[in-house]
CSV table of C-alpha atoms and ligand atoms in Angstrom, one decimal:
chain,number,residue,atom,x,y,z
A,198,UNK,CA,0.0,0.0,0.0
A,199,UNK,CA,1.4,3.3,-1.1
A,200,UNK,CA,1.7,6.1,1.4
A,201,UNK,CA,0.0,8.6,-0.9
A,202,UNK,CA,-3.2,6.7,-0.5
A,203,UNK,CA,-3.2,7.5,3.2
A,204,UNK,CA,-2.8,11.3,3.5
A,205,UNK,CA,-3.7,11.1,7.2
A,206,UNK,CA,-0.3,9.3,7.5
A,207,UNK,CA,1.2,12.8,7.2
A,208,UNK,CA,-0.3,13.8,10.5
A,209,UNK,CA,2.0,14.0,13.5
A,210,UNK,CA,1.1,11.8,16.4
A,211,UNK,CA,-0.7,13.7,19.2
A,212,UNK,CA,2.1,13.8,21.7
A,213,UNK,CA,4.9,14.3,19.1
A,214,UNK,CA,7.1,17.3,19.9
A,215,UNK,CA,7.9,19.9,17.2
A,216,UNK,CA,10.4,22.7,17.7
A,217,UNK,CA,13.8,24.2,16.8
A,218,UNK,CA,17.4,24.0,17.9
A,219,UNK,CA,20.5,26.1,18.4
A,220,UNK,CA,23.9,25.9,20.2
A,221,UNK,CA,25.6,28.3,22.7
A,222,UNK,CA,28.8,29.2,20.8
A,223,UNK,CA,26.9,29.6,17.5
A,224,UNK,CA,24.3,32.1,18.7
A,225,UNK,CA,25.1,33.6,22.2
A,226,UNK,CA,27.9,36.1,21.6
A,227,UNK,CA,28.8,37.7,24.9
A,228,UNK,CA,32.1,35.8,24.7
A,229,UNK,CA,33.6,37.7,27.6
A,230,UNK,CA,30.5,39.0,29.3
A,231,UNK,CA,29.9,38.9,33.0
A,232,UNK,CA,32.7,36.6,34.0
A,233,UNK,CA,32.5,33.9,31.3
A,234,UNK,CA,35.8,32.0,30.8
A,235,UNK,CA,37.4,31.3,27.4
A,236,UNK,CA,36.6,28.2,25.6
A,237,UNK,CA,38.3,26.4,22.7
A,238,UNK,CA,36.3,28.2,20.0
A,239,UNK,CA,37.2,31.6,21.5
A,240,UNK,CA,40.8,30.5,21.3
A,241,UNK,CA,40.6,29.1,17.8
A,242,UNK,CA,38.8,32.1,16.3
A,243,UNK,CA,41.0,34.6,18.1
A,244,UNK,CA,44.4,33.0,17.6
A,245,UNK,CA,43.9,31.3,14.3
A,246,UNK,CA,41.2,33.4,12.5
A,247,UNK,CA,42.5,32.2,9.1
A,248,UNK,CA,40.9,28.8,9.9
A,249,UNK,CA,37.5,30.3,9.6
A,250,UNK,CA,36.4,31.1,6.0
A,251,UNK,CA,35.4,34.7,6.6
A,252,UNK,CA,37.8,35.1,9.6
A,253,UNK,CA,34.9,35.6,11.8
A,254,UNK,CA,34.1,34.5,15.4
A,255,UNK,CA,31.2,33.9,17.7
A,256,UNK,CA,32.2,37.0,19.8
A,257,UNK,CA,28.8,38.6,19.1
A,258,UNK,CA,27.1,36.1,16.8
A,259,UNK,CA,23.3,36.5,17.1
A,260,UNK,CA,23.9,38.2,20.5
A,261,UNK,CA,21.4,35.9,22.0
A,262,UNK,CA,23.1,36.5,25.3
A,263,UNK,CA,21.3,39.8,25.2
A,264,UNK,CA,18.5,39.0,22.8
A,265,UNK,CA,17.2,35.7,24.1
A,266,UNK,CA,13.7,37.2,24.6
A,267,UNK,CA,13.6,37.7,20.8
A,268,UNK,CA,14.5,34.1,20.3
A,269,UNK,CA,11.7,33.0,22.6
A,270,UNK,CA,9.3,35.3,20.7
A,271,UNK,CA,10.3,33.6,17.4
A,272,UNK,CA,9.7,30.1,18.9
A,273,UNK,CA,6.3,31.2,20.3
A,274,UNK,CA,5.3,32.6,16.9
A,275,UNK,CA,6.2,29.4,15.2
A,276,UNK,CA,4.1,27.3,17.6
A,277,UNK,CA,7.2,25.4,18.8
A,278,UNK,CA,6.5,23.1,21.6
A,279,UNK,CA,10.1,22.7,22.6
A,280,UNK,CA,13.5,24.4,22.1
A,281,UNK,CA,16.8,22.6,22.1
A,282,UNK,CA,19.7,24.9,23.2
A,283,UNK,CA,23.1,24.3,24.7
A,284,UNK,CA,24.8,25.6,27.8
A,285,UNK,CA,28.2,27.2,27.6
A,286,UNK,CA,30.3,25.4,30.1
A,287,UNK,CA,32.7,28.3,30.5
A,288,UNK,CA,29.8,30.7,31.2
A,289,UNK,CA,28.8,28.6,34.2
A,290,UNK,CA,32.3,27.4,35.2
A,291,UNK,CA,34.8,29.9,33.8
A,292,UNK,CA,37.7,27.7,34.9
A,293,UNK,CA,36.0,24.4,33.8
A,294,UNK,CA,36.0,23.2,37.4
A,295,UNK,CA,33.1,23.3,39.9
A,296,UNK,CA,35.0,25.1,42.6
A,297,UNK,CA,33.7,28.4,41.2
A,298,UNK,CA,30.3,28.9,39.8
A,299,UNK,CA,29.7,32.1,37.8
A,300,UNK,CA,26.3,33.4,39.0
A,301,UNK,CA,25.6,35.7,36.0
A,302,UNK,CA,25.9,32.6,33.8
A,303,UNK,CA,23.3,30.7,36.0
A,304,UNK,CA,21.1,33.8,35.9
A,305,UNK,CA,21.2,33.9,32.1
A,306,UNK,CA,20.0,30.3,31.6
A,307,UNK,CA,17.5,30.7,34.4
A,308,UNK,CA,16.0,33.7,32.6
A,309,UNK,CA,15.9,31.8,29.3
A,310,UNK,CA,14.4,28.7,30.9
A,311,UNK,CA,11.8,30.6,32.8
A,312,UNK,CA,10.8,32.6,29.8
A,313,UNK,CA,10.4,29.5,27.7
A,314,UNK,CA,8.2,27.9,30.3
A,315,UNK,CA,6.1,31.0,30.7
A,316,UNK,CA,5.4,30.7,27.0
A,317,UNK,CA,4.6,27.0,27.1
A,318,UNK,CA,7.8,25.9,25.4
A,319,UNK,CA,9.6,22.9,26.9
A,320,UNK,CA,13.4,23.4,27.2
A,321,UNK,CA,15.8,20.7,26.2
A,322,UNK,CA,19.4,21.3,27.3
A,323,UNK,CA,22.5,20.1,25.5
A,324,UNK,CA,25.3,20.1,28.1
A,325,UNK,CA,28.1,20.1,25.6
A,326,UNK,CA,27.9,21.5,22.1
A,327,UNK,CA,31.7,21.7,21.4
A,328,UNK,CA,32.7,24.8,23.5
A,329,UNK,CA,35.1,23.2,26.0
A,330,UNK,CA,36.6,25.6,28.6
A,331,UNK,CA,40.1,26.5,27.5
A,332,UNK,CA,41.4,25.6,31.0
A,333,UNK,CA,40.4,22.0,30.4
A,334,UNK,CA,41.9,22.0,27.0
A,335,UNK,CA,45.1,23.1,28.6
A,336,UNK,CA,45.1,19.8,30.5
A,337,UNK,CA,44.8,17.9,27.2
A,338,UNK,CA,41.1,18.2,26.5
A,339,UNK,CA,38.9,15.2,25.7
A,340,UNK,CA,41.8,12.7,25.2
A,341,UNK,CA,42.4,13.1,29.0
A,342,UNK,CA,40.1,10.7,30.8
A,343,UNK,CA,40.0,12.9,33.8
A,344,UNK,CA,37.4,14.9,31.8
A,345,UNK,CA,34.9,12.1,32.4
A,346,UNK,CA,35.0,13.2,36.0
A,347,UNK,CA,35.1,16.9,35.4
A,348,UNK,CA,32.1,16.8,33.1
A,349,UNK,CA,30.2,14.8,35.7
A,350,UNK,CA,30.9,17.7,38.1
A,351,UNK,CA,29.7,20.2,35.5
A,352,UNK,CA,26.6,18.2,35.0
A,353,UNK,CA,25.9,18.2,38.7
A,354,UNK,CA,25.9,22.0,38.7
A,355,UNK,CA,23.4,22.0,35.8
A,356,UNK,CA,21.1,19.4,37.4
A,357,UNK,CA,21.2,21.3,40.7
A,358,UNK,CA,20.4,24.7,39.2
A,359,UNK,CA,18.1,23.9,36.4
A,360,UNK,CA,16.8,20.3,36.9
A,361,UNK,CA,13.7,21.5,38.7
A,362,UNK,CA,12.5,22.9,35.4
A,363,UNK,CA,14.5,21.1,32.7
A,364,UNK,CA,13.3,17.6,32.1
A,365,UNK,CA,15.1,16.8,28.8
A,366,UNK,CA,18.9,16.6,28.8
A,367,UNK,CA,21.5,15.7,26.2
A,368,UNK,CA,24.9,15.0,27.5
A,369,UNK,CA,26.9,15.5,24.2
A,370,UNK,CA,26.2,16.8,20.8
A,371,UNK,CA,27.7,14.8,17.9
A,372,UNK,CA,30.9,13.4,19.4
A,373,UNK,CA,31.6,11.9,16.0
A,374,UNK,CA,32.0,15.5,14.7
A,375,UNK,CA,33.9,17.1,17.6
A,376,UNK,CA,36.3,14.2,17.9
A,377,UNK,CA,37.7,15.5,14.6
A,378,UNK,CA,39.1,18.4,16.6
A,379,UNK,CA,41.7,15.9,17.8
A,380,UNK,CA,42.7,14.4,14.4
A,381,UNK,CA,43.7,17.4,12.2
A,382,UNK,CA,45.5,20.7,12.9
A,383,UNK,CA,43.3,22.6,10.4
A,384,UNK,CA,40.0,21.4,11.6
A,385,UNK,CA,37.5,21.9,14.3
A,386,UNK,CA,38.7,23.3,17.7
A,387,UNK,CA,41.1,22.6,19.3
A,388,UNK,CA,42.7,21.5,16.0
A,389,UNK,CA,45.1,18.9,17.4
A,390,UNK,CA,46.8,16.7,14.8
A,391,UNK,CA,46.6,13.2,16.2
A,392,UNK,CA,44.6,11.2,13.6
A,393,UNK,CA,43.7,7.6,14.5
A,394,UNK,CA,44.6,8.4,18.2
A,395,UNK,CA,43.2,11.6,19.5
A,396,UNK,CA,39.8,10.9,17.9
A,397,UNK,CA,39.6,7.4,19.6
A,398,UNK,CA,40.7,8.8,23.0
A,399,UNK,CA,38.1,11.5,22.7
A,400,UNK,CA,35.4,9.0,21.9
A,401,UNK,CA,36.5,6.9,24.9
A,402,UNK,CA,36.4,9.8,27.4
A,403,UNK,CA,33.0,10.9,26.0
A,404,UNK,CA,31.5,7.5,26.5
A,405,UNK,CA,32.8,7.3,30.1
A,406,UNK,CA,31.6,10.8,30.8
A,407,UNK,CA,28.1,10.1,29.3
A,408,UNK,CA,27.7,7.1,31.6
A,409,UNK,CA,29.0,9.1,34.6
A,410,UNK,CA,26.4,11.8,34.0
A,411,UNK,CA,23.6,9.4,33.4
A,412,UNK,CA,24.3,7.5,36.6
A,413,UNK,CA,24.8,10.7,38.5
A,414,UNK,CA,21.3,11.8,37.5
A,415,UNK,CA,19.9,8.4,38.5
A,416,UNK,CA,21.6,8.5,41.9
A,417,UNK,CA,21.1,12.1,43.0
A,418,UNK,CA,18.3,13.7,40.9
A,419,UNK,CA,16.0,11.5,38.9
A,420,UNK,CA,13.6,10.5,41.7
A,421,UNK,CA,12.9,14.1,42.5
A,422,UNK,CA,13.2,15.7,39.1
A,423,UNK,CA,11.8,12.9,36.8
A,424,UNK,CA,13.7,14.0,33.7
A,425,UNK,CA,15.3,12.0,30.9
A,426,UNK,CA,18.9,11.9,29.8
A,427,UNK,CA,20.2,11.1,26.3
A,428,UNK,CA,22.9,11.9,23.8
A,429,UNK,CA,22.8,13.3,20.3
A,430,UNK,CA,24.5,11.1,17.6
A,431,UNK,CA,24.7,12.0,14.0
A,432,UNK,CA,25.2,9.7,11.0
A,433,UNK,CA,24.9,10.0,7.3
A,434,UNK,CA,23.1,7.3,5.4
A,435,UNK,CA,25.6,5.3,3.5
A,436,UNK,CA,24.4,4.0,0.1
A,437,UNK,CA,26.7,1.2,-1.2
A,438,UNK,CA,28.1,1.8,-4.7
A,439,UNK,CA,27.5,-1.8,-5.7
A,440,UNK,CA,26.1,-4.9,-3.9
A,441,UNK,CA,29.8,-5.7,-3.0
A,442,UNK,CA,30.0,-2.6,-1.0
A,443,UNK,CA,27.3,-3.3,1.6
A,444,UNK,CA,29.9,-4.3,4.2
A,445,UNK,CA,31.9,-1.2,3.6
A,446,UNK,CA,28.8,0.9,4.3
A,447,UNK,CA,28.1,-1.2,7.4
A,448,UNK,CA,31.6,-0.4,8.7
A,449,UNK,CA,31.1,3.3,8.0
A,450,UNK,CA,28.0,3.1,10.2
A,451,UNK,CA,29.8,1.2,13.0
A,452,UNK,CA,32.9,3.4,13.0
A,453,UNK,CA,30.8,6.6,13.2
A,454,UNK,CA,27.6,5.7,15.0
A,455,UNK,CA,28.2,2.3,16.5
A,456,UNK,CA,31.3,3.6,18.2
A,457,UNK,CA,29.0,5.5,20.6
A,458,UNK,CA,25.7,3.7,20.4
A,459,UNK,CA,27.2,0.2,20.8
A,460,UNK,CA,29.0,0.7,24.1
A,461,UNK,CA,25.8,2.3,25.5
A,462,UNK,CA,23.0,0.1,24.1
A,463,UNK,CA,24.4,-3.2,22.9
A,464,UNK,CA,24.4,-6.5,24.9
A,465,UNK,CA,28.2,-6.6,24.9
A,466,UNK,CA,28.5,-3.0,26.0
A,467,UNK,CA,31.6,-2.6,24.0
A,468,UNK,CA,32.8,-1.0,20.7
A,469,UNK,CA,31.4,-2.7,17.6
A,470,UNK,CA,33.5,-5.9,17.2
A,471,UNK,CA,34.5,-5.0,13.6
A,472,UNK,CA,36.0,-1.8,15.0
A,473,UNK,CA,37.9,-3.5,17.8
A,474,UNK,CA,39.3,-6.1,15.4
A,475,UNK,CA,40.3,-3.7,12.7
A,476,UNK,CA,41.9,-1.0,14.9
A,477,UNK,CA,43.7,-3.7,17.0
A,478,UNK,CA,45.1,-5.3,13.8
A,479,UNK,CA,46.1,-2.1,12.2
A,480,UNK,CA,47.7,-0.9,15.4
A,481,UNK,CA,49.8,-4.0,15.7
A,482,UNK,CA,50.9,-3.9,12.0
A,483,UNK,CA,51.9,-0.3,12.4
A,484,UNK,CA,54.1,-1.2,15.3
A,485,UNK,CA,52.1,0.1,18.3
A,486,UNK,CA,52.3,-2.1,21.4
A,487,UNK,CA,49.0,-0.8,22.6
A,488,UNK,CA,46.0,-0.7,20.4
A,489,UNK,CA,45.0,2.9,19.3
A,490,UNK,CA,41.5,2.0,20.3
A,491,UNK,CA,41.3,2.0,24.2
A,492,UNK,CA,39.7,-0.9,26.0
A,493,UNK,CA,36.9,-0.7,28.6
A,494,UNK,CA,37.2,-2.6,31.9
A,495,UNK,CA,34.4,-5.1,32.8
A,496,UNK,CA,33.4,-2.7,35.5
A,497,UNK,CA,33.0,0.2,33.1
A,498,UNK,CA,30.9,-2.1,30.8
A,499,UNK,CA,28.5,-3.0,33.6
A,500,UNK,CA,28.3,0.5,34.9
A,501,UNK,CA,27.5,1.9,31.5
A,502,UNK,CA,25.2,-0.5,29.7
A,503,UNK,CA,21.7,1.0,29.2
A,504,UNK,CA,22.6,4.5,30.2
A,505,UNK,CA,20.1,6.1,27.8
A,506,UNK,CA,16.5,7.2,28.2
A,507,UNK,CA,16.2,8.3,24.5
A,508,UNK,CA,18.4,8.4,21.4
A,509,UNK,CA,19.0,11.9,20.1
A,510,UNK,CA,19.6,11.8,16.4
A,511,UNK,CA,20.9,14.5,14.1
A,512,UNK,CA,20.3,13.8,10.4
A,513,UNK,CA,21.4,15.9,7.4
A,514,UNK,CA,22.6,13.9,4.5
A,515,UNK,CA,24.0,10.7,2.8
A,516,UNK,CA,27.3,9.5,1.4
A,517,UNK,CA,28.1,6.7,-1.0
A,518,UNK,CA,30.6,4.1,0.1
A,519,UNK,CA,32.8,1.4,-1.4
A,520,UNK,CA,35.4,-1.1,-0.3
A,521,UNK,CA,39.0,0.3,-0.2
A,522,UNK,CA,41.6,1.9,2.0
A,523,UNK,CA,42.1,5.6,2.0
A,524,UNK,CA,43.6,8.0,4.5
A,525,UNK,CA,46.9,8.5,6.3
A,526,UNK,CA,48.5,5.9,8.5
A,527,UNK,CA,47.2,5.9,11.1
A,528,UNK,CA,43.7,7.2,10.7
A,529,UNK,CA,40.1,6.3,11.4
A,530,UNK,CA,39.4,6.4,7.7
A,531,UNK,CA,42.1,3.8,7.0
A,532,UNK,CA,40.9,1.7,9.9
A,533,UNK,CA,37.4,1.6,8.6
A,534,UNK,CA,38.6,0.3,5.2
A,535,UNK,CA,36.0,2.1,3.2
A,536,UNK,CA,36.0,5.0,0.7
A,537,UNK,CA,33.2,7.5,1.0
A,538,UNK,CA,32.2,9.9,-1.8
A,539,UNK,CA,29.3,12.1,-2.8
A,540,UNK,CA,26.9,11.2,-5.5
A,541,UNK,CA,26.8,14.0,-8.1
A,542,UNK,CA,23.2,13.1,-8.8
A,543,UNK,CA,22.1,14.2,-5.4
A,544,UNK,CA,21.0,17.9,-5.1
A,545,UNK,CA,23.5,20.0,-3.3
A,546,UNK,CA,23.4,22.9,-0.7
A,547,UNK,CA,25.8,25.6,0.4
A,548,UNK,CA,27.8,23.0,2.4
A,549,UNK,CA,30.1,20.8,0.5
A,550,UNK,CA,29.1,17.8,2.6
A,551,UNK,CA,25.4,18.3,2.5
A,552,UNK,CA,23.5,16.6,-0.3
A,553,UNK,CA,19.7,16.4,-0.2
A,554,UNK,CA,18.8,12.7,0.3
A,555,UNK,CA,15.5,12.5,2.2
A,556,UNK,CA,15.0,8.8,1.8
A,557,UNK,CA,18.3,8.3,3.6
A,558,UNK,CA,16.5,9.7,6.7
A,559,UNK,CA,13.9,7.0,6.7
A,560,UNK,CA,16.5,4.3,6.1
A,561,UNK,CA,18.7,5.6,9.0
A,562,UNK,CA,15.8,5.8,11.4
A,563,UNK,CA,14.9,2.2,10.5
A,564,UNK,CA,18.5,1.1,10.9
A,565,UNK,CA,18.7,2.6,14.4
A,566,UNK,CA,15.4,1.0,15.4
A,567,UNK,CA,16.5,-2.4,14.2
A,568,UNK,CA,20.0,-2.4,15.6
A,569,UNK,CA,19.1,-1.0,19.1
A,570,UNK,CA,15.7,-2.4,19.9
A,571,UNK,CA,13.6,0.5,18.7
A,572,UNK,CA,14.5,3.0,21.4
A,573,UNK,CA,12.6,6.3,21.7
A,574,UNK,CA,14.2,8.7,19.2
A,575,UNK,CA,14.3,12.5,19.4
A,576,UNK,CA,15.5,14.0,16.1
A,577,UNK,CA,17.5,16.9,17.5
A,578,UNK,CA,18.8,18.3,14.2
A,579,UNK,CA,17.9,18.3,10.6
A,580,UNK,CA,18.4,21.2,8.2
A,581,UNK,CA,19.7,22.7,5.0
A,582,UNK,CA,22.3,25.4,4.1
A,583,UNK,CA,22.2,28.1,1.5
A,584,UNK,CA,23.9,31.5,1.0
A,585,UNK,CA,21.0,33.5,2.4
A,586,UNK,CA,17.7,35.1,1.3
A,587,UNK,CA,14.1,35.1,2.5
A,588,UNK,CA,12.8,33.0,-0.4
A,589,UNK,CA,14.4,29.8,0.7
A,590,UNK,CA,12.5,27.4,-1.5
A,591,UNK,CA,15.1,24.7,-1.3
A,592,UNK,CA,15.0,24.8,2.5
A,593,UNK,CA,11.2,24.5,2.5
A,594,UNK,CA,11.5,21.4,0.2
A,595,UNK,CA,14.2,20.0,2.4
A,596,UNK,CA,12.0,20.2,5.5
A,597,UNK,CA,8.8,19.0,4.0
A,598,UNK,CA,10.5,16.0,2.3
A,599,UNK,CA,12.4,15.0,5.4
A,600,UNK,CA,9.4,15.4,7.6
A,601,UNK,CA,7.4,13.1,5.2
A,602,UNK,CA,10.2,10.5,5.3
A,603,UNK,CA,10.2,10.7,9.1
A,604,UNK,CA,6.4,10.3,9.2
A,605,UNK,CA,6.6,7.2,6.9
A,606,UNK,CA,9.2,5.8,9.4
A,607,UNK,CA,6.7,6.4,12.2
A,608,UNK,CA,3.4,5.3,10.6
A,609,UNK,CA,4.5,2.7,8.1
A,610,UNK,CA,7.6,1.2,9.7
A,611,UNK,CA,6.7,1.6,13.4
A,612,UNK,CA,9.9,3.5,14.3
A,613,UNK,CA,9.6,5.1,17.7
A,614,UNK,CA,10.3,8.8,16.8
A,615,UNK,CA,8.8,11.1,19.5
A,616,UNK,CA,10.1,14.5,18.6
A,617,UNK,CA,11.9,16.8,16.1
A,618,UNK,CA,13.8,20.1,16.2
A,619,UNK,CA,14.7,21.9,13.0
A,620,UNK,CA,18.3,23.1,12.7
A,621,UNK,CA,18.3,26.0,13.1
A,622,UNK,CA,16.0,28.6,14.6
A,623,UNK,CA,18.3,31.4,13.4
A,624,UNK,CA,21.2,32.0,11.0
A,625,UNK,CA,24.3,31.6,13.1
A,626,UNK,CA,28.1,31.0,13.3
A,627,UNK,CA,28.6,27.9,11.2
A,628,UNK,CA,31.9,26.8,12.8
A,629,UNK,CA,34.8,26.9,10.2
A,630,UNK,CA,32.4,28.2,7.6
A,631,UNK,CA,31.7,31.3,9.7
A,632,UNK,CA,28.7,33.3,8.5
A,633,UNK,CA,29.0,32.2,4.9
A,634,UNK,CA,26.6,29.3,5.1
A,635,UNK,CA,23.1,29.9,6.5
A,636,UNK,CA,21.0,27.2,8.3
A,637,UNK,CA,18.4,29.4,10.0
A,638,UNK,CA,14.7,29.6,9.3
A,639,UNK,CA,14.9,33.1,10.6
A,640,UNK,CA,17.4,35.4,8.8
A,641,UNK,CA,19.7,37.5,11.0
A,642,UNK,CA,21.3,40.7,9.8
A,643,UNK,CA,24.9,40.4,11.1
A,644,UNK,CA,25.8,43.9,10.0
A,645,UNK,CA,23.1,45.5,12.2
A,646,UNK,CA,24.2,45.8,15.8
A,647,UNK,CA,20.7,45.0,16.9
A,648,UNK,CA,20.8,41.7,15.0
A,649,UNK,CA,17.2,41.9,13.7
A,650,UNK,CA,15.6,38.5,12.9
A,651,UNK,CA,13.2,38.1,9.9
A,652,UNK,CA,11.2,35.0,9.0
A,653,UNK,CA,12.2,33.2,5.8
A,654,UNK,CA,9.6,31.3,3.8
A,655,UNK,CA,10.8,28.2,5.7
A,656,UNK,CA,9.8,29.7,9.0
A,657,UNK,CA,6.3,30.4,7.6
A,658,UNK,CA,6.0,26.8,6.4
A,659,UNK,CA,7.3,25.3,9.6
A,660,UNK,CA,4.8,27.5,11.5
A,661,UNK,CA,2.0,26.2,9.4
A,662,UNK,CA,3.2,22.6,10.0
A,663,UNK,CA,3.7,23.1,13.8
A,664,UNK,CA,0.2,24.6,14.1
A,665,UNK,CA,-1.7,22.2,11.9
A,666,UNK,CA,0.4,19.2,12.9
A,667,UNK,CA,0.4,17.9,9.4
A,668,UNK,CA,2.2,18.3,6.1
A,669,UNK,CA,0.2,20.8,4.0
A,670,UNK,CA,-1.5,19.2,1.0
A,671,UNK,CA,0.5,21.2,-1.5
A,672,UNK,CA,3.6,19.3,-0.5
A,673,UNK,CA,2.1,15.9,-0.9
A,674,UNK,CA,2.8,14.2,-4.2
B,857,PNW,C1,25.9,19.8,13.1
B,857,PNW,N1,28.1,15.9,8.4
B,857,PNW,O1,27.2,19.4,12.6
B,857,PNW,C2,26.2,20.6,14.4
B,857,PNW,O2,25.6,19.9,15.5
B,857,PNW,C3,25.7,22.0,14.3
B,857,PNW,O3,26.3,22.7,15.3
B,857,PNW,C4,26.0,22.5,12.9
B,857,PNW,O4,25.8,23.9,12.8
B,857,PNW,C5,25.1,21.8,11.9
B,857,PNW,O5,25.3,20.4,12.0
B,857,PNW,C6,25.4,22.2,10.5
B,857,PNW,O6,26.7,21.9,10.1
B,857,PNW,C7,27.4,18.5,11.5
B,857,PNW,O7,29.2,15.9,7.8
B,857,PNW,C8,28.5,18.6,10.8
B,857,PNW,O8,27.1,15.1,8.1
B,857,PNW,C9,28.8,17.7,9.8
B,857,PNW,C10,27.8,16.8,9.5
B,857,PNW,C11,26.6,16.7,10.2
B,857,PNW,C12,26.4,17.6,11.2
């Protein structure tokens, strides 16, 4: 039975949450306001501005540190039921440690959270969206396992101060992406060139930290606060080049999604076996006495298994994959033994990596459901980049096509997706691309000190969808 025959299938389930997302460094500005400490993106943009396409920074960005009331107005106007934002660690703990809490930072997020709740919008907090306090980077950053303890201490401050009102928590945003900050000296902050080593050490610490934070919540807060804790993992759908390349795509998935999901959700509670085997073998061949992929103790495995109330998933695009070895020695790419490339037939965007492949979304949601026992999934990012303009026809199509694929996964395939936030509420600092690529559904004028926000066509269509809770007929085939 074709979906088109069941237009009601394009309705959102009654309790399904619809909203939008942002992240602290990308929108807040106020980089040194009221006692905030430096983080690794302050350092990168100030010391190595040439790394960013337009040599810009998040010093002011959308100035949401001062204009958060405007952001809440936009959300309210859209009919958003929830808002996913992240907390800047160094705004709360300028030194990274919990010995000193910066009260103006606490006040800022209290004001934002209270304003959201006053407007009937449920807050979801991401604890870490890539802006590590510089003081912790000075100690080695994520490759240093002591950060699994320090991030638990940071999380305790957040639960204590905000947990009476915040019920949805994500520990980490896209560790697959920010681990790249430790495998290239021209990449994401902190741009440390240790491929095939720094990235795995980062992943290891993040997995330990995630479990620490989940168990901390369980021990000290959950009974009283009744919230949920998850993590946001991204993955591109991998479409095999030929039927001989299915395994290559499977390894792509295991090396980039399984690396985090498997230790948390699988029966073994370990890295995917194919990853353990390949990295151990390559390491030995390369002359390393110790595998570049760290090992978990049995105690850690037991402690960690099942530390997830929902799976956060960020979906943007797809790649094609085939068997083959590419990448320096050592590197994660070489370890995975697959070659990824982009299909020129897939429509593009302003971002070199972002091709529009909506069916990949349905496939990915099905894959997650199958592999991990159909956990509740919150889609916490999905969006499209262009170079700006209010008539963002391609963004409108991106959203409507992806929402349709997601609804098929829900209604036809039985995948347990329970919420969705569009990336992003507003145009913002797009990391190494600066302000050259736009992801917002609201346009922001970065040349105007008051940073006015203007709805694009996509904001209007999402408003219609959020309010009618269905895909408008004109977007149905
Ligand atoms: C996400 N990919 O990063 C981040 O969470 C956001 O902060 C960012 O602004 C947004 O997507 C757009 O880039 C991604 O290669 C980076 O598939 C790369 C990919 C996906 C997400």
